mmCIF file of C-alpha atoms and ligand atoms in Angstrom:
data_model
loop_
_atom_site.group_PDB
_atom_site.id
_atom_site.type_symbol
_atom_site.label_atom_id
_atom_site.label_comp_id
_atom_site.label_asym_id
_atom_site.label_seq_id
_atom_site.Cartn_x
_atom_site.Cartn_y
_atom_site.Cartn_z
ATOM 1 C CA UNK A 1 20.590 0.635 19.262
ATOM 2 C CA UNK A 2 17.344 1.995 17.752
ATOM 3 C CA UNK A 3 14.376 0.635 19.613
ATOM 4 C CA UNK A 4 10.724 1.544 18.803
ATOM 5 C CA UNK A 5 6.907 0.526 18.869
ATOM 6 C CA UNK A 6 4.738 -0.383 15.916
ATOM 7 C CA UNK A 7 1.095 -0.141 17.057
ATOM 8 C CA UNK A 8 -1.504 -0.747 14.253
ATOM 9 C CA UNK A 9 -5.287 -0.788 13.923
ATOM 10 C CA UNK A 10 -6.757 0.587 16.956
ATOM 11 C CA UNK A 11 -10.261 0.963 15.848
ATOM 12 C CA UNK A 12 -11.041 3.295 18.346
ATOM 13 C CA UNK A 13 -14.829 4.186 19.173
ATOM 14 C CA UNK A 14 -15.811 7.114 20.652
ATOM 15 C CA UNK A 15 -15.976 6.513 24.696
ATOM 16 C CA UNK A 16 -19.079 3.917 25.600
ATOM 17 C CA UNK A 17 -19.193 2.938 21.918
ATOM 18 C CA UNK A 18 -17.774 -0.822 21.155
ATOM 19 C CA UNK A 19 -16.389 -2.080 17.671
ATOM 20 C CA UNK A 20 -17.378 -5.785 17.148
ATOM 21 C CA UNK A 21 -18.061 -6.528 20.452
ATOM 22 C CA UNK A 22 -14.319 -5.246 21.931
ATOM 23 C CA UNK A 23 -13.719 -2.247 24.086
ATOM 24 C CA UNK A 24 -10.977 -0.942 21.245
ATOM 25 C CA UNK A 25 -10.393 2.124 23.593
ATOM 26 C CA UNK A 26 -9.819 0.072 26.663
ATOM 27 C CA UNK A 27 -7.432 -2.169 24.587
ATOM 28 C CA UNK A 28 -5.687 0.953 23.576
ATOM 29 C CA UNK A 29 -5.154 1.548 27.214
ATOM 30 C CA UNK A 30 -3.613 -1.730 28.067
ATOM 31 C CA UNK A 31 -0.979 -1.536 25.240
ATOM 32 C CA UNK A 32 -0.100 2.466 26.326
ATOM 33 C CA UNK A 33 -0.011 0.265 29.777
ATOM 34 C CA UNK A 34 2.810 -2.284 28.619
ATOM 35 C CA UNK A 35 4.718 0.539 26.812
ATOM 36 C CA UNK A 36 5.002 2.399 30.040
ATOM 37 C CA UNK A 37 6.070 -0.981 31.392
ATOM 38 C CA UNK A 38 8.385 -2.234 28.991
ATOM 39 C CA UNK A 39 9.496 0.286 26.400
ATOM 40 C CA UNK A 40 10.392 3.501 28.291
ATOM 41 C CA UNK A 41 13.383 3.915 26.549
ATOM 42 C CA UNK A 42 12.224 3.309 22.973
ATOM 43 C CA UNK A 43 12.846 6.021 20.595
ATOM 44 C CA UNK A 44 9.072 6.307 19.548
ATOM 45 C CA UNK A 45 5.971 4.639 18.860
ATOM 46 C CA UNK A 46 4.614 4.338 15.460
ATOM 47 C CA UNK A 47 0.749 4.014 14.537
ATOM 48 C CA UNK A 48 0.194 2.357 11.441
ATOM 49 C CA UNK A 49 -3.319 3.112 10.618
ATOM 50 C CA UNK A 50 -7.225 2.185 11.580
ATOM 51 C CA UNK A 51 -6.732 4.810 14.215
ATOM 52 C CA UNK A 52 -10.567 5.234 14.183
ATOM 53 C CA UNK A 53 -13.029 2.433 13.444
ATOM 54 C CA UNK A 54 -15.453 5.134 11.955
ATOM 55 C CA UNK A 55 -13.631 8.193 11.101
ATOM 56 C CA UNK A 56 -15.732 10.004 13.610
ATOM 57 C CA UNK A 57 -13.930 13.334 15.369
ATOM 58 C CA UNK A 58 -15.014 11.714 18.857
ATOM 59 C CA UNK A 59 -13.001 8.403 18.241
ATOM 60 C CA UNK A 60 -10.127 10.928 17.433
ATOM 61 C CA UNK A 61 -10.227 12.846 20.434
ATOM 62 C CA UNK A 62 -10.420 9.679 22.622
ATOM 63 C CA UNK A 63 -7.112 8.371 20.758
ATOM 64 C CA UNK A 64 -5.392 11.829 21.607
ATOM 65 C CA UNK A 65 -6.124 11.886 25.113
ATOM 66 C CA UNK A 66 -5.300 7.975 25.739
ATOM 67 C CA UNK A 67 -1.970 8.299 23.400
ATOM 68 C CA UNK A 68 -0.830 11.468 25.376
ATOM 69 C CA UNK A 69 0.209 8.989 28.468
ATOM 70 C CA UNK A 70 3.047 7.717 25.890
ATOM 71 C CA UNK A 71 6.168 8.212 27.520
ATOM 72 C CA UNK A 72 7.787 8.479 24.192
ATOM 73 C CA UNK A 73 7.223 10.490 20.761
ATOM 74 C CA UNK A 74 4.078 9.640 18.524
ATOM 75 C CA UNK A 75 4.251 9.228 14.932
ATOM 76 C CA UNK A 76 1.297 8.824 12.924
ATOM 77 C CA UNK A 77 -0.061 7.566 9.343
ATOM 78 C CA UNK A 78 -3.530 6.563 8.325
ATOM 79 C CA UNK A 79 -5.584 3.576 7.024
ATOM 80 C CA UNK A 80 -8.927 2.787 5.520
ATOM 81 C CA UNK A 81 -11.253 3.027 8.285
ATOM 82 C CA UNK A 82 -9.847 6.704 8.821
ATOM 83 C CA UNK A 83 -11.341 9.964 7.906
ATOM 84 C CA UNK A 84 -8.092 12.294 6.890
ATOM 85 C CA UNK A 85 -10.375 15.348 7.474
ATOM 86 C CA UNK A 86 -11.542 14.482 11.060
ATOM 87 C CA UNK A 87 -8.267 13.510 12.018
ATOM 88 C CA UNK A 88 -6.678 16.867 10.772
ATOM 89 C CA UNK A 89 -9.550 18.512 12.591
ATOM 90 C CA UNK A 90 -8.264 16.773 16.008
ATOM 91 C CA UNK A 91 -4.502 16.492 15.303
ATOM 92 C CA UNK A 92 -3.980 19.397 12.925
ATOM 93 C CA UNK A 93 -2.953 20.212 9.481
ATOM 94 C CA UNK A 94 0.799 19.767 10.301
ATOM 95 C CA UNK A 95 0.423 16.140 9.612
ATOM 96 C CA UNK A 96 0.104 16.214 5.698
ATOM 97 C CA UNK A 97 3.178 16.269 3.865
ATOM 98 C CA UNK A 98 3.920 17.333 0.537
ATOM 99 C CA UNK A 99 1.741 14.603 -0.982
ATOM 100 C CA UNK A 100 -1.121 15.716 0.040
ATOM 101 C CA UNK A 101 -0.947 12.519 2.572
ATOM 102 C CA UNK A 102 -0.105 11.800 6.140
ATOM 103 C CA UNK A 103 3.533 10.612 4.755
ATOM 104 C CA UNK A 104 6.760 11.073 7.126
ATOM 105 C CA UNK A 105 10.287 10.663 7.170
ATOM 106 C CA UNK A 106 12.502 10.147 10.207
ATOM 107 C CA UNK A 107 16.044 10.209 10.338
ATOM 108 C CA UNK A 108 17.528 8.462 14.061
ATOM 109 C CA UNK A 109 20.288 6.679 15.195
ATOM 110 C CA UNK A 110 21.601 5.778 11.446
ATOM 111 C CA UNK A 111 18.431 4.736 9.670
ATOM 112 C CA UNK A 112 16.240 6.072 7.649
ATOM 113 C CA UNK A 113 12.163 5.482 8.637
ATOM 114 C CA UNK A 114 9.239 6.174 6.237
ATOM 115 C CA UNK A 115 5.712 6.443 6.940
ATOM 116 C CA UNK A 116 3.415 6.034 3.934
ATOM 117 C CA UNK A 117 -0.818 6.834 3.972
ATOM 118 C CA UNK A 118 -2.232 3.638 2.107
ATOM 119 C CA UNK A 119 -5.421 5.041 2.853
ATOM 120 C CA UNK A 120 -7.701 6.414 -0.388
ATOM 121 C CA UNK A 121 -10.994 7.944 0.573
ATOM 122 C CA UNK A 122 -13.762 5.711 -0.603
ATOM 123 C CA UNK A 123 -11.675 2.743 -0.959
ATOM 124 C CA UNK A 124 -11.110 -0.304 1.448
ATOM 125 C CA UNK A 125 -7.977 -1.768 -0.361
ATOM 126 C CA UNK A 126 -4.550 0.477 -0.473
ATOM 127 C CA UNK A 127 -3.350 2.969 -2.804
ATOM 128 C CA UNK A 128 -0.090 4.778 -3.029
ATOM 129 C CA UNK A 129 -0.342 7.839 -5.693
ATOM 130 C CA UNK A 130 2.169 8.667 -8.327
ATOM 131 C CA UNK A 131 2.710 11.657 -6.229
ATOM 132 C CA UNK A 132 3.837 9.672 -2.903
ATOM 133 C CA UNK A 133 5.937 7.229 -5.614
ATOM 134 C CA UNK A 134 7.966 9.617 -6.614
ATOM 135 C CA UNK A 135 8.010 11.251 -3.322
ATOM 136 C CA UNK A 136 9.252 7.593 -1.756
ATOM 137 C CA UNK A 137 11.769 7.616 -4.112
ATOM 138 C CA UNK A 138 13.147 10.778 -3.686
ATOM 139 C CA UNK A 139 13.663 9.926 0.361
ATOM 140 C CA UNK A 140 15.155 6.731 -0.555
ATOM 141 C CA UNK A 141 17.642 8.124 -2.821
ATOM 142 C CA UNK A 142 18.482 10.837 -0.194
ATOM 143 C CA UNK A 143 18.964 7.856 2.120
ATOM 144 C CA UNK A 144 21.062 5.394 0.291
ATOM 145 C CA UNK A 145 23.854 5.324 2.610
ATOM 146 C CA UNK A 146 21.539 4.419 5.316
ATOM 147 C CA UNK A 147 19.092 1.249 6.032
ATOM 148 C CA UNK A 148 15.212 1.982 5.383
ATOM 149 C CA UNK A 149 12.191 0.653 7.033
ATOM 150 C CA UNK A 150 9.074 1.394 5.404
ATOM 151 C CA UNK A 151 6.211 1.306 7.391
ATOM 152 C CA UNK A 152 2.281 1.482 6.002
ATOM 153 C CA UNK A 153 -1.287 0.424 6.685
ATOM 154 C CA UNK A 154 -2.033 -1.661 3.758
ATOM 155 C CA UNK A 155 0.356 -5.259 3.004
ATOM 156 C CA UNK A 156 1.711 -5.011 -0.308
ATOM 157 C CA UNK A 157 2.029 -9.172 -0.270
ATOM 158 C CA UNK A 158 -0.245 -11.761 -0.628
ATOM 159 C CA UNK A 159 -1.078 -13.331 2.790
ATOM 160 C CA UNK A 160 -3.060 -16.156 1.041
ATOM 161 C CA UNK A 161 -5.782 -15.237 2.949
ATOM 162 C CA UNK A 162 -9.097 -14.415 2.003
ATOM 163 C CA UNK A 163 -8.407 -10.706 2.308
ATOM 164 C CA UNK A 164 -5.862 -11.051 -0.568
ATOM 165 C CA UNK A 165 -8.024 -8.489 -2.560
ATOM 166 C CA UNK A 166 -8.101 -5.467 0.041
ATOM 167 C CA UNK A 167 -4.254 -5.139 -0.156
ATOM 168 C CA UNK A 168 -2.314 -2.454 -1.852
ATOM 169 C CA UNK A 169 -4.501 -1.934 -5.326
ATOM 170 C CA UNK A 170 -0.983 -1.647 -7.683
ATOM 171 C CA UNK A 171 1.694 -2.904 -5.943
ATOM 172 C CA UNK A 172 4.315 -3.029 -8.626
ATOM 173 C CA UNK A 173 5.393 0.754 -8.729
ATOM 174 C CA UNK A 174 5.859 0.287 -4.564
ATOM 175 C CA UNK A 175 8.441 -2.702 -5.070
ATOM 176 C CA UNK A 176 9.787 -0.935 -7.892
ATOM 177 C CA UNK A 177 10.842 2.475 -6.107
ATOM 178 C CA UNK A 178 11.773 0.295 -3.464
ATOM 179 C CA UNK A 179 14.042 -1.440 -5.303
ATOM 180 C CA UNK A 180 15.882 1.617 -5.786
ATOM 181 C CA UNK A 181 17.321 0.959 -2.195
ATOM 182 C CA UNK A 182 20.220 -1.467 -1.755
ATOM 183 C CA UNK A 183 19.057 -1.668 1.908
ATOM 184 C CA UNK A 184 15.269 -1.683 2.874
ATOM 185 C CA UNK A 185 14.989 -3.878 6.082
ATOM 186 C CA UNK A 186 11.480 -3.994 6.761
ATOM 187 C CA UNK A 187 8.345 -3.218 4.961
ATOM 188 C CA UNK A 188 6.033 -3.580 8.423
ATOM 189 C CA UNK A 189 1.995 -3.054 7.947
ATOM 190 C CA UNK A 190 -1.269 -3.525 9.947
ATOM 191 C CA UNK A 191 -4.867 -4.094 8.149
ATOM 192 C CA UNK A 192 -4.640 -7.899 8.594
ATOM 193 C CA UNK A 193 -5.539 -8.285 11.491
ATOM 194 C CA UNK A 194 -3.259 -10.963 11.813
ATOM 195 C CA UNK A 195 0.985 -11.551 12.464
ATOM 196 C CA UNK A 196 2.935 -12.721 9.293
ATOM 197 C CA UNK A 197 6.259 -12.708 7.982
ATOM 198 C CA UNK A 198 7.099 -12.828 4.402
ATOM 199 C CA UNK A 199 9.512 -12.487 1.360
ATOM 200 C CA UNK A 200 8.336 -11.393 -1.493
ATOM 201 C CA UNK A 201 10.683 -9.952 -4.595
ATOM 202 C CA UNK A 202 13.816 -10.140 -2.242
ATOM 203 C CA UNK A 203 12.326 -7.630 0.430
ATOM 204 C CA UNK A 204 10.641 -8.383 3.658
ATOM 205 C CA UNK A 205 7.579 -8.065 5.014
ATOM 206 C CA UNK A 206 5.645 -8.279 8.575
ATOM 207 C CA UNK A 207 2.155 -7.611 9.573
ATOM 208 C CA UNK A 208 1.247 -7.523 13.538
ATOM 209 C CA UNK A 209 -1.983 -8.536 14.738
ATOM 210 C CA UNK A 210 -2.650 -4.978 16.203
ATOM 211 C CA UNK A 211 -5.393 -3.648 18.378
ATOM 212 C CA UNK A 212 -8.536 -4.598 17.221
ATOM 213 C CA UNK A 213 -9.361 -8.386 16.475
ATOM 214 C CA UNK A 214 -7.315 -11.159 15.350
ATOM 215 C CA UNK A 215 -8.032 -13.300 11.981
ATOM 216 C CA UNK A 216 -8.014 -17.022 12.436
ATOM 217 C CA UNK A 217 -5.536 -19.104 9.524
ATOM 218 C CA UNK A 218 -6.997 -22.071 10.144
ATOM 219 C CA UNK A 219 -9.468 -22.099 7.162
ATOM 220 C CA UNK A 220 -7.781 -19.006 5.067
ATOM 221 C CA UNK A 221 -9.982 -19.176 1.597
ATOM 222 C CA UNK A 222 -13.351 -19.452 3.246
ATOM 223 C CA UNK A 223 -14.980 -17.157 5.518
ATOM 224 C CA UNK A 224 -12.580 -15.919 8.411
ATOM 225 C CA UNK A 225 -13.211 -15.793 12.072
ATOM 226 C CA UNK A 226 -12.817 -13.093 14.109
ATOM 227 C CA UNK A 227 -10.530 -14.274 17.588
ATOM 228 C CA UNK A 228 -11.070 -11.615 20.461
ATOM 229 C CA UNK A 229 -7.093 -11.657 20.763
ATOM 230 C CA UNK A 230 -4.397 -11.317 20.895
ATOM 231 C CA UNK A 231 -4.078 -7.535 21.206
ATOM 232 C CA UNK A 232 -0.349 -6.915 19.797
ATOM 233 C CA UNK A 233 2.338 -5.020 19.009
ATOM 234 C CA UNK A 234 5.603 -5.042 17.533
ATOM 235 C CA UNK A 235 8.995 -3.964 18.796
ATOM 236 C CA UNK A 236 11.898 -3.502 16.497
ATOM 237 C CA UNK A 237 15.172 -3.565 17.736
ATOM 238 C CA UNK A 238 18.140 -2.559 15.031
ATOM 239 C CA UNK A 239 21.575 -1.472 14.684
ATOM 240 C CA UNK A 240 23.847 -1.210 11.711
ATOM 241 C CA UNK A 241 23.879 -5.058 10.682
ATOM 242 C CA UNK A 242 20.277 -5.974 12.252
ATOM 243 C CA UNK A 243 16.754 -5.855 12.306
ATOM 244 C CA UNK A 244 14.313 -7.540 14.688
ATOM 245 C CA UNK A 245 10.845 -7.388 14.303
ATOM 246 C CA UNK A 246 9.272 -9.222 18.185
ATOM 247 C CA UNK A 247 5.480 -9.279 18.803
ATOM 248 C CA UNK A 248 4.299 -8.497 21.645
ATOM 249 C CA UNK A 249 0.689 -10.257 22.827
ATOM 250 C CA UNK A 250 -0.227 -7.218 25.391
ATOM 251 C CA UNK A 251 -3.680 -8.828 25.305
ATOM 252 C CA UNK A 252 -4.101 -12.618 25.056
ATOM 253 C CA UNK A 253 -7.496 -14.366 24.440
ATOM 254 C CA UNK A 254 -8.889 -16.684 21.242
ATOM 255 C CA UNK A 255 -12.128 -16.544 22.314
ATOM 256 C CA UNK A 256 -14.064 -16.146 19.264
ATOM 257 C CA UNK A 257 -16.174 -13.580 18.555
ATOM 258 C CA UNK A 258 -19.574 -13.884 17.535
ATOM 259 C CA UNK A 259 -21.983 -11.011 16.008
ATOM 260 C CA UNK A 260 -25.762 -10.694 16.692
ATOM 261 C CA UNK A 261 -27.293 -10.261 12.945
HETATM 262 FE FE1 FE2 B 1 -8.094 -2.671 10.732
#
């Protein structure tokens, strides 16, 4: 059974510095805290982006020394609050692939996983370049035998929400070279800030809440509020004829959160 960790939007601040009010590092702490506890024996961890709130090399080097107590291995793309050259500088150049991205496959227990780098300097919505298009559809060909989860920052779906317009910029060409897979399980991304479930096209999707604040759904096409939790993860569980996305609330909480001007 393959078991592992999704972990998204961690927004951490260098140490002493807070992000809207929330201790993001501290957070970070609790949920490397209920992976000790509960998923020892997952096959890895995944972090899907908004590693740093502000790009800065500090926030970086706090994220490497607070991820290094993960009992398990650490995979790694980026989102749009990330700054690819400061997290090279901390993490090293070994993370770029061939696309010039932080992109990665991995192959375990009879699926395939792919990690995909929404992120586009200077841009807050998502962009995936011809380059990693044709690079996605080159793993997904390789892997055709095999069931796929793709795993991003940016949603390619509309959430209905009023951060609709911050999603993946084009998502067509995505769905397309994804529809070049009889099997894609899972298309699972953070940047939401908030846990849905979708189809869309005939593929599914999931977003997790993730790290950093939670957006309220309660009043989606006006001007969201920002809920102090929960602080969550996902754990998939899958095997040859299933797929189970659970959440995980390591932080609960709906206080919400209110910013001095
Ligand atoms: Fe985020």
């Amino acid at each position: 059974m393959l078991k592992f960790v999704v972990m998204s939007d961690l927004h951490v601040m260098p140490q002493g510095e807070l992000s809207m009010t929330l201790d993001t590092g501290a957070r970070l702490e609790q949920a490397v805290d209920a992976v000790i506890a509960r998923y020892g024996d997952a096959d890895f961890c995944v972090l899907a982006g908004d590693l740093a709130d502000l790009g800065q090399p500090a926030a970086y080097r706090r994220l490497k020394a607070i991820i290094a107590r993960l009992p398990i291995p650490v995979h790694i793309t980026l989102g749009n609050h990330d700054h690819r050259p400061s997290f090279l500088s901390v993490f090293g150049d070994h993370f770029v692939a061939e696309t010039g991205k932080i992109d990665k496959i991995i192959d375990i227990k009879g699926y395939r996983i792919i990690l995909l780098d929404s992120s586009e300097p200077g841009r807050v919505d998502g962009v995936l370049t011809q380059a990693q298009i044709a690079w996605l559809k080159a793993r997904l060909a390789e892997a055709a035998d095999r069931p796929v989860i793709v795993i991003l920052h940016h949603n390619a779906n509309a959430l209905h929400i009023e951060s609709d317009n911050i999603a993946i910029l084009d998502p067509e060409a995505f769905i397309q070279a994804l529809k070049t897979h009889p099997d894609i399980r899972q298309v699972i991304a953070g940047h939401v800030h908030l846990t849905s479930t979708a189809t869309w096209r005939g593929l599914s999707f999931t977003t997790l809440s993730g790290n950093h604040y939670s957006c309220s759904v309660d009043q989606p096409h006006i001007p969201m509020r920002r809920l102090a939790g929960p602080g969550q993860m996902a754990f998939i569980i899958a095997d040859a004829d299933s797929t189970t996305v659970l959440f995980d609330d390591y932080i609960d909480g709906n206080d919400e959160i209110f910013l001095e001007d």
